[in-house]
Amino acid sequence: MDRDQLIKKALEARQRSYSPYSKFRVGAALLTEDGRIFTGCNIENAAYSPSICAERTAIFKAVSEGYTAIRAIVIVGDSDYTYPCGVCRQVIREFGKETIIIIANSEDDYREYKLKDLLPNSFGPEDLE
Ligand code: THU
């Protein structure tokens, strides 16, 4: 996995953040198991609740194009190490029990986790089998 490239893409995506209300910009870039990259930014709304996080934008773009297995996802926010919200952790779980989650400030300042570190004892598709 080219971590630097993925972090760069997430930083680029953050520039496209539509966040006039919170003014908190977030970008994400994910790598699918087949090597494709999808990016996303947070997109807010005047009615507030229709807003979506950067991670879910990227994931929904990938899934809607037919890519449902996520190997890694990078998140870059406006705080020092922006961690994914609980809803996004659960959405990542749906498409990758072993997904690597990289919380980055820059290409050479990041922390790397496994999904299970950030969402232990999770509920997922296998539970419904
Ligand atoms: N946000 C994300 O996009 N991802 C996160 O991991 C944390 C929060 C967005 C949602 C909202 O647009 C703004 O950041 C402030 O919460």
JSON list of C-alpha atoms and ligand atoms in Angstrom, two decimals:
[
{"chain": "A", "resi": 1, "resn": "MET", "atom": "CA", "xyz": [0.00, 0.00, 0.00]},
{"chain": "A", "resi": 2, "resn": "ASP", "atom": "CA", "xyz": [1.27, 3.46, -0.90]},
{"chain": "A", "resi": 3, "resn": "ARG", "atom": "CA", "xyz": [0.46, 5.25, 2.34]},
{"chain": "A", "resi": 4, "resn": "ASP", "atom": "CA", "xyz": [1.97, 8.59, 1.22]},
{"chain": "A", "resi": 5, "resn": "GLN", "atom": "CA", "xyz": [-0.19, 8.64, -1.90]},
{"chain": "A", "resi": 6, "resn": "LEU", "atom": "CA", "xyz": [-3.35, 7.87, 0.09]},
{"chain": "A", "resi": 7, "resn": "ILE", "atom": "CA", "xyz": [-2.58, 10.62, 2.62]},
{"chain": "A", "resi": 8, "resn": "LYS", "atom": "CA", "xyz": [-1.93, 13.07, -0.23]},
{"chain": "A", "resi": 9, "resn": "LYS", "atom": "CA", "xyz": [-5.29, 12.21, -1.80]},
{"chain": "A", "resi": 10, "resn": "ALA", "atom": "CA", "xyz": [-7.06, 12.73, 1.53]},
{"chain": "A", "resi": 11, "resn": "LEU", "atom": "CA", "xyz": [-5.39, 16.13, 1.93]},
{"chain": "A", "resi": 12, "resn": "GLU", "atom": "CA", "xyz": [-6.54, 17.09, -1.58]},
{"chain": "A", "resi": 13, "resn": "ALA", "atom": "CA", "xyz": [-10.07, 15.91, -0.81]},
{"chain": "A", "resi": 14, "resn": "ARG", "atom": "CA", "xyz": [-10.11, 18.03, 2.35]},
{"chain": "A", "resi": 15, "resn": "GLN", "atom": "CA", "xyz": [-9.71, 21.11, 0.14]},
{"chain": "A", "resi": 16, "resn": "ARG", "atom": "CA", "xyz": [-13.08, 20.26, -1.41]},
{"chain": "A", "resi": 17, "resn": "SER", "atom": "CA", "xyz": [-14.84, 20.09, 1.98]},
{"chain": "A", "resi": 18, "resn": "TYR", "atom": "CA", "xyz": [-18.20, 21.83, 1.95]},
{"chain": "A", "resi": 19, "resn": "SER", "atom": "CA", "xyz": [-18.43, 22.89, 5.58]},
{"chain": "A", "resi": 20, "resn": "PRO", "atom": "CA", "xyz": [-19.77, 26.44, 5.82]},
{"chain": "A", "resi": 21, "resn": "TYR", "atom": "CA", "xyz": [-21.49, 25.75, 9.15]},
{"chain": "A", "resi": 22, "resn": "SER", "atom": "CA", "xyz": [-18.90, 23.96, 11.25]},
{"chain": "A", "resi": 23, "resn": "LYS", "atom": "CA", "xyz": [-15.95, 25.32, 9.26]},
{"chain": "A", "resi": 24, "resn": "PHE", "atom": "CA", "xyz": [-14.28, 22.00, 10.13]},
{"chain": "A", "resi": 25, "resn": "ARG", "atom": "CA", "xyz": [-12.77, 20.49, 6.98]},
{"chain": "A", "resi": 26, "resn": "VAL", "atom": "CA", "xyz": [-12.29, 16.75, 6.64]},
{"chain": "A", "resi": 27, "resn": "GLY", "atom": "CA", "xyz": [-10.92, 14.67, 3.78]},
{"chain": "A", "resi": 28, "resn": "ALA", "atom": "CA", "xyz": [-10.73, 10.92, 3.34]},
{"chain": "A", "resi": 29, "resn": "ALA", "atom": "CA", "xyz": [-9.14, 8.55, 0.86]},
{"chain": "A", "resi": 30, "resn": "LEU", "atom": "CA", "xyz": [-9.66, 4.81, 0.78]},
{"chain": "A", "resi": 31, "resn": "LEU", "atom": "CA", "xyz": [-7.95, 1.95, -0.97]},
{"chain": "A", "resi": 32, "resn": "THR", "atom": "CA", "xyz": [-10.10, -0.97, -2.08]},
{"chain": "A", "resi": 33, "resn": "GLU", "atom": "CA", "xyz": [-8.91, -4.58, -1.98]},
{"chain": "A", "resi": 34, "resn": "ASP", "atom": "CA", "xyz": [-8.57, -4.41, -5.77]},
{"chain": "A", "resi": 35, "resn": "GLY", "atom": "CA", "xyz": [-6.30, -1.37, -5.61]},
{"chain": "A", "resi": 36, "resn": "ARG", "atom": "CA", "xyz": [-8.73, 1.41, -6.49]},
{"chain": "A", "resi": 37, "resn": "ILE", "atom": "CA", "xyz": [-8.68, 4.73, -4.64]},
{"chain": "A", "resi": 38, "resn": "PHE", "atom": "CA", "xyz": [-11.80, 6.73, -3.77]},
{"chain": "A", "resi": 39, "resn": "THR", "atom": "CA", "xyz": [-11.83, 10.08, -2.00]},
{"chain": "A", "resi": 40, "resn": "GLY", "atom": "CA", "xyz": [-14.44, 12.04, -0.08]},
{"chain": "A", "resi": 41, "resn": "CYS", "atom": "CA", "xyz": [-14.98, 15.20, 1.92]},
{"chain": "A", "resi": 42, "resn": "ASN", "atom": "CA", "xyz": [-17.54, 16.23, 4.48]},
{"chain": "A", "resi": 43, "resn": "ILE", "atom": "CA", "xyz": [-20.60, 17.87, 2.94]},
{"chain": "A", "resi": 44, "resn": "GLU", "atom": "CA", "xyz": [-22.83, 19.93, 5.20]},
{"chain": "A", "resi": 45, "resn": "ASN", "atom": "CA", "xyz": [-26.35, 21.23, 4.74]},
{"chain": "A", "resi": 46, "resn": "ALA", "atom": "CA", "xyz": [-28.30, 24.26, 5.93]},
{"chain": "A", "resi": 47, "resn": "ALA", "atom": "CA", "xyz": [-30.79, 21.85, 7.51]},
{"chain": "A", "resi": 48, "resn": "TYR", "atom": "CA", "xyz": [-27.82, 20.30, 9.40]},
{"chain": "A", "resi": 49, "resn": "SER", "atom": "CA", "xyz": [-28.97, 16.66, 9.67]},
{"chain": "A", "resi": 50, "resn": "PRO", "atom": "CA", "xyz": [-28.49, 15.81, 5.97]},
{"chain": "A", "resi": 51, "resn": "SER", "atom": "CA", "xyz": [-24.75, 16.46, 6.40]},
{"chain": "A", "resi": 52, "resn": "ILE", "atom": "CA", "xyz": [-22.32, 13.63, 5.76]},
{"chain": "A", "resi": 53, "resn": "CYS", "atom": "CA", "xyz": [-18.80, 12.89, 6.95]},
{"chain": "A", "resi": 54, "resn": "ALA", "atom": "CA", "xyz": [-15.82, 12.61, 4.61]},
{"chain": "A", "resi": 55, "resn": "GLU", "atom": "CA", "xyz": [-15.34, 8.91, 5.34]},
{"chain": "A", "resi": 56, "resn": "ARG", "atom": "CA", "xyz": [-18.88, 8.00, 4.39]},
{"chain": "A", "resi": 57, "resn": "THR", "atom": "CA", "xyz": [-18.72, 10.11, 1.23]},
{"chain": "A", "resi": 58, "resn": "ALA", "atom": "CA", "xyz": [-15.66, 8.11, 0.11]},
{"chain": "A", "resi": 59, "resn": "ILE", "atom": "CA", "xyz": [-17.16, 4.76, 1.14]},
{"chain": "A", "resi": 60, "resn": "PHE", "atom": "CA", "xyz": [-20.50, 5.40, -0.55]},
{"chain": "A", "resi": 61, "resn": "LYS", "atom": "CA", "xyz": [-18.74, 6.49, -3.72]},
{"chain": "A", "resi": 62, "resn": "ALA", "atom": "CA", "xyz": [-16.75, 3.23, -3.74]},
{"chain": "A", "resi": 63, "resn": "VAL", "atom": "CA", "xyz": [-19.72, 1.00, -2.95]},
{"chain": "A", "resi": 64, "resn": "SER", "atom": "CA", "xyz": [-21.92, 2.68, -5.53]},
{"chain": "A", "resi": 65, "resn": "GLU", "atom": "CA", "xyz": [-19.24, 1.94, -8.13]},
{"chain": "A", "resi": 66, "resn": "GLY", "atom": "CA", "xyz": [-19.16, -1.73, -7.12]},
{"chain": "A", "resi": 67, "resn": "TYR", "atom": "CA", "xyz": [-16.16, -1.75, -4.74]},
{"chain": "A", "resi": 68, "resn": "THR", "atom": "CA", "xyz": [-17.25, -3.18, -1.40]},
{"chain": "A", "resi": 69, "resn": "ALA", "atom": "CA", "xyz": [-13.98, -4.30, 0.22]},
{"chain": "A", "resi": 70, "resn": "ILE", "atom": "CA", "xyz": [-11.88, -1.61, 1.90]},
{"chain": "A", "resi": 71, "resn": "ARG", "atom": "CA", "xyz": [-8.23, -2.36, 2.63]},
{"chain": "A", "resi": 72, "resn": "ALA", "atom": "CA", "xyz": [-7.32, 1.02, 4.14]},
{"chain": "A", "resi": 73, "resn": "ILE", "atom": "CA", "xyz": [-8.77, 4.46, 4.76]},
{"chain": "A", "resi": 74, "resn": "VAL", "atom": "CA", "xyz": [-7.01, 7.72, 5.57]},
{"chain": "A", "resi": 75, "resn": "ILE", "atom": "CA", "xyz": [-8.75, 10.54, 7.45]},
{"chain": "A", "resi": 76, "resn": "VAL", "atom": "CA", "xyz": [-7.44, 14.10, 7.67]},
{"chain": "A", "resi": 77, "resn": "GLY", "atom": "CA", "xyz": [-9.38, 16.71, 9.60]},
{"chain": "A", "resi": 78, "resn": "ASP", "atom": "CA", "xyz": [-8.79, 20.15, 10.98]},
{"chain": "A", "resi": 79, "resn": "SER", "atom": "CA", "xyz": [-7.83, 19.02, 14.49]},
{"chain": "A", "resi": 80, "resn": "ASP", "atom": "CA", "xyz": [-4.61, 17.39, 15.57]},
{"chain": "A", "resi": 81, "resn": "TYR", "atom": "CA", "xyz": [-5.46, 13.76, 14.65]},
{"chain": "A", "resi": 82, "resn": "THR", "atom": "CA", "xyz": [-9.13, 13.69, 13.68]},
{"chain": "A", "resi": 83, "resn": "TYR", "atom": "CA", "xyz": [-10.66, 10.33, 14.60]},
{"chain": "A", "resi": 84, "resn": "PRO", "atom": "CA", "xyz": [-13.72, 8.96, 12.82]},
{"chain": "A", "resi": 85, "resn": "CYS", "atom": "CA", "xyz": [-17.11, 9.35, 14.49]},
{"chain": "A", "resi": 86, "resn": "GLY", "atom": "CA", "xyz": [-18.97, 6.29, 15.74]},
{"chain": "A", "resi": 87, "resn": "VAL", "atom": "CA", "xyz": [-21.30, 6.16, 12.74]},
{"chain": "A", "resi": 88, "resn": "CYS", "atom": "CA", "xyz": [-18.36, 6.13, 10.31]},
{"chain": "A", "resi": 89, "resn": "ARG", "atom": "CA", "xyz": [-16.58, 3.42, 12.32]},
{"chain": "A", "resi": 90, "resn": "GLN", "atom": "CA", "xyz": [-19.67, 1.25, 11.94]},
{"chain": "A", "resi": 91, "resn": "VAL", "atom": "CA", "xyz": [-19.89, 1.98, 8.20]},
{"chain": "A", "resi": 92, "resn": "ILE", "atom": "CA", "xyz": [-16.21, 1.07, 7.76]},
{"chain": "A", "resi": 93, "resn": "ARG", "atom": "CA", "xyz": [-16.94, -2.17, 9.64]},
{"chain": "A", "resi": 94, "resn": "GLU", "atom": "CA", "xyz": [-19.58, -3.11, 7.08]},
{"chain": "A", "resi": 95, "resn": "PHE", "atom": "CA", "xyz": [-17.00, -3.11, 4.28]},
{"chain": "A", "resi": 96, "resn": "GLY", "atom": "CA", "xyz": [-13.86, -4.26, 6.04]},
{"chain": "A", "resi": 97, "resn": "LYS", "atom": "CA", "xyz": [-13.44, -6.15, 9.28]},
{"chain": "A", "resi": 98, "resn": "GLU", "atom": "CA", "xyz": [-9.64, -5.91, 8.84]},
{"chain": "A", "resi": 99, "resn": "THR", "atom": "CA", "xyz": [-9.51, -2.38, 7.42]},
{"chain": "A", "resi": 100, "resn": "ILE", "atom": "CA", "xyz": [-6.48, -0.29, 8.34]},
{"chain": "A", "resi": 101, "resn": "ILE", "atom": "CA", "xyz": [-7.47, 3.18, 9.56]},
{"chain": "A", "resi": 102, "resn": "ILE", "atom": "CA", "xyz": [-4.85, 5.91, 9.23]},
{"chain": "A", "resi": 103, "resn": "ILE", "atom": "CA", "xyz": [-5.42, 9.14, 11.10]},
{"chain": "A", "resi": 104, "resn": "ALA", "atom": "CA", "xyz": [-3.08, 11.65, 9.52]},
{"chain": "A", "resi": 105, "resn": "ASN", "atom": "CA", "xyz": [-1.96, 15.21, 9.98]},
{"chain": "A", "resi": 106, "resn": "SER", "atom": "CA", "xyz": [0.47, 14.96, 7.04]},
{"chain": "A", "resi": 107, "resn": "GLU", "atom": "CA", "xyz": [2.43, 12.37, 5.05]},
{"chain": "A", "resi": 108, "resn": "ASP", "atom": "CA", "xyz": [4.96, 12.05, 7.85]},
{"chain": "A", "resi": 109, "resn": "ASP", "atom": "CA", "xyz": [2.72, 12.52, 10.85]},
{"chain": "A", "resi": 110, "resn": "TYR", "atom": "CA", "xyz": [0.08, 9.83, 11.21]},
{"chain": "A", "resi": 111, "resn": "ARG", "atom": "CA", "xyz": [-1.24, 7.07, 13.45]},
{"chain": "A", "resi": 112, "resn": "GLU", "atom": "CA", "xyz": [-2.26, 3.69, 12.14]},
{"chain": "A", "resi": 113, "resn": "TYR", "atom": "CA", "xyz": [-4.91, 1.39, 13.61]},
{"chain": "A", "resi": 114, "resn": "LYS", "atom": "CA", "xyz": [-6.88, -1.69, 12.76]},
{"chain": "A", "resi": 115, "resn": "LEU", "atom": "CA", "xyz": [-10.65, -1.34, 12.67]},
{"chain": "A", "resi": 116, "resn": "LYS", "atom": "CA", "xyz": [-10.95, -3.58, 15.70]},
{"chain": "A", "resi": 117, "resn": "ASP", "atom": "CA", "xyz": [-8.78, -1.18, 17.74]},
{"chain": "A", "resi": 118, "resn": "LEU", "atom": "CA", "xyz": [-11.29, 1.62, 17.16]},
{"chain": "A", "resi": 119, "resn": "LEU", "atom": "CA", "xyz": [-14.43, -0.53, 17.18]},
{"chain": "A", "resi": 120, "resn": "PRO", "atom": "CA", "xyz": [-13.91, -3.51, 19.48]},
{"chain": "A", "resi": 121, "resn": "ASN", "atom": "CA", "xyz": [-16.51, -6.30, 19.82]},
{"chain": "A", "resi": 122, "resn": "SER", "atom": "CA", "xyz": [-18.25, -4.98, 16.76]},
{"chain": "A", "resi": 123, "resn": "PHE", "atom": "CA", "xyz": [-21.51, -6.02, 15.16]},
{"chain": "A", "resi": 124, "resn": "GLY", "atom": "CA", "xyz": [-21.34, -6.82, 11.47]},
{"chain": "A", "resi": 125, "resn": "PRO", "atom": "CA", "xyz": [-22.78, -8.68, 8.49]},
{"chain": "A", "resi": 126, "resn": "GLU", "atom": "CA", "xyz": [-21.66, -12.08, 9.83]},
{"chain": "A", "resi": 127, "resn": "ASP", "atom": "CA", "xyz": [-23.93, -11.66, 12.85]},
{"chain": "A", "resi": 128, "resn": "LEU", "atom": "CA", "xyz": [-26.97, -11.81, 10.58]},
{"chain": "A", "resi": 129, "resn": "GLU", "atom": "CA", "xyz": [-25.91, -15.01, 8.80]},
{"chain": "B", "resi": 1, "resn": "THU", "atom": "N1", "xyz": [-16.61, 15.05, 10.30]},
{"chain": "B", "resi": 1, "resn": "THU", "atom": "C1", "xyz": [-16.13, 14.20, 9.36]},
{"chain": "B", "resi": 1, "resn": "THU", "atom": "O1", "xyz": [-16.33, 14.43, 8.15]},
{"chain": "B", "resi": 1, "resn": "THU", "atom": "N2", "xyz": [-15.45, 13.11, 9.75]},
{"chain": "B", "resi": 1, "resn": "THU", "atom": "C2", "xyz": [-15.09, 12.86, 11.03]},
{"chain": "B", "resi": 1, "resn": "THU", "atom": "O2", "xyz": [-14.43, 11.86, 11.28]},
{"chain": "B", "resi": 1, "resn": "THU", "atom": "C3", "xyz": [-15.47, 13.77, 12.11]},
{"chain": "B", "resi": 1, "resn": "THU", "atom": "C4", "xyz": [-16.46, 14.82, 11.72]},
{"chain": "B", "resi": 1, "resn": "THU", "atom": "C5", "xyz": [-17.31, 16.25, 9.86]},
{"chain": "B", "resi": 1, "resn": "THU", "atom": "C6", "xyz": [-18.80, 16.28, 10.11]},
{"chain": "B", "resi": 1, "resn": "THU", "atom": "C7", "xyz": [-19.07, 17.77, 10.13]},
{"chain": "B", "resi": 1, "resn": "THU", "atom": "O3", "xyz": [-19.22, 18.22, 8.78]},
{"chain": "B", "resi": 1, "resn": "THU", "atom": "C8", "xyz": [-17.79, 18.37, 10.68]},
{"chain": "B", "resi": 1, "resn": "THU", "atom": "O4", "xyz": [-16.79, 17.37, 10.54]},
{"chain": "B", "resi": 1, "resn": "THU", "atom": "C9", "xyz": [-17.89, 18.79, 12.15]},
{"chain": "B", "resi": 1, "resn": "THU", "atom": "O5", "xyz": [-18.39, 17.74, 12.92]}
]
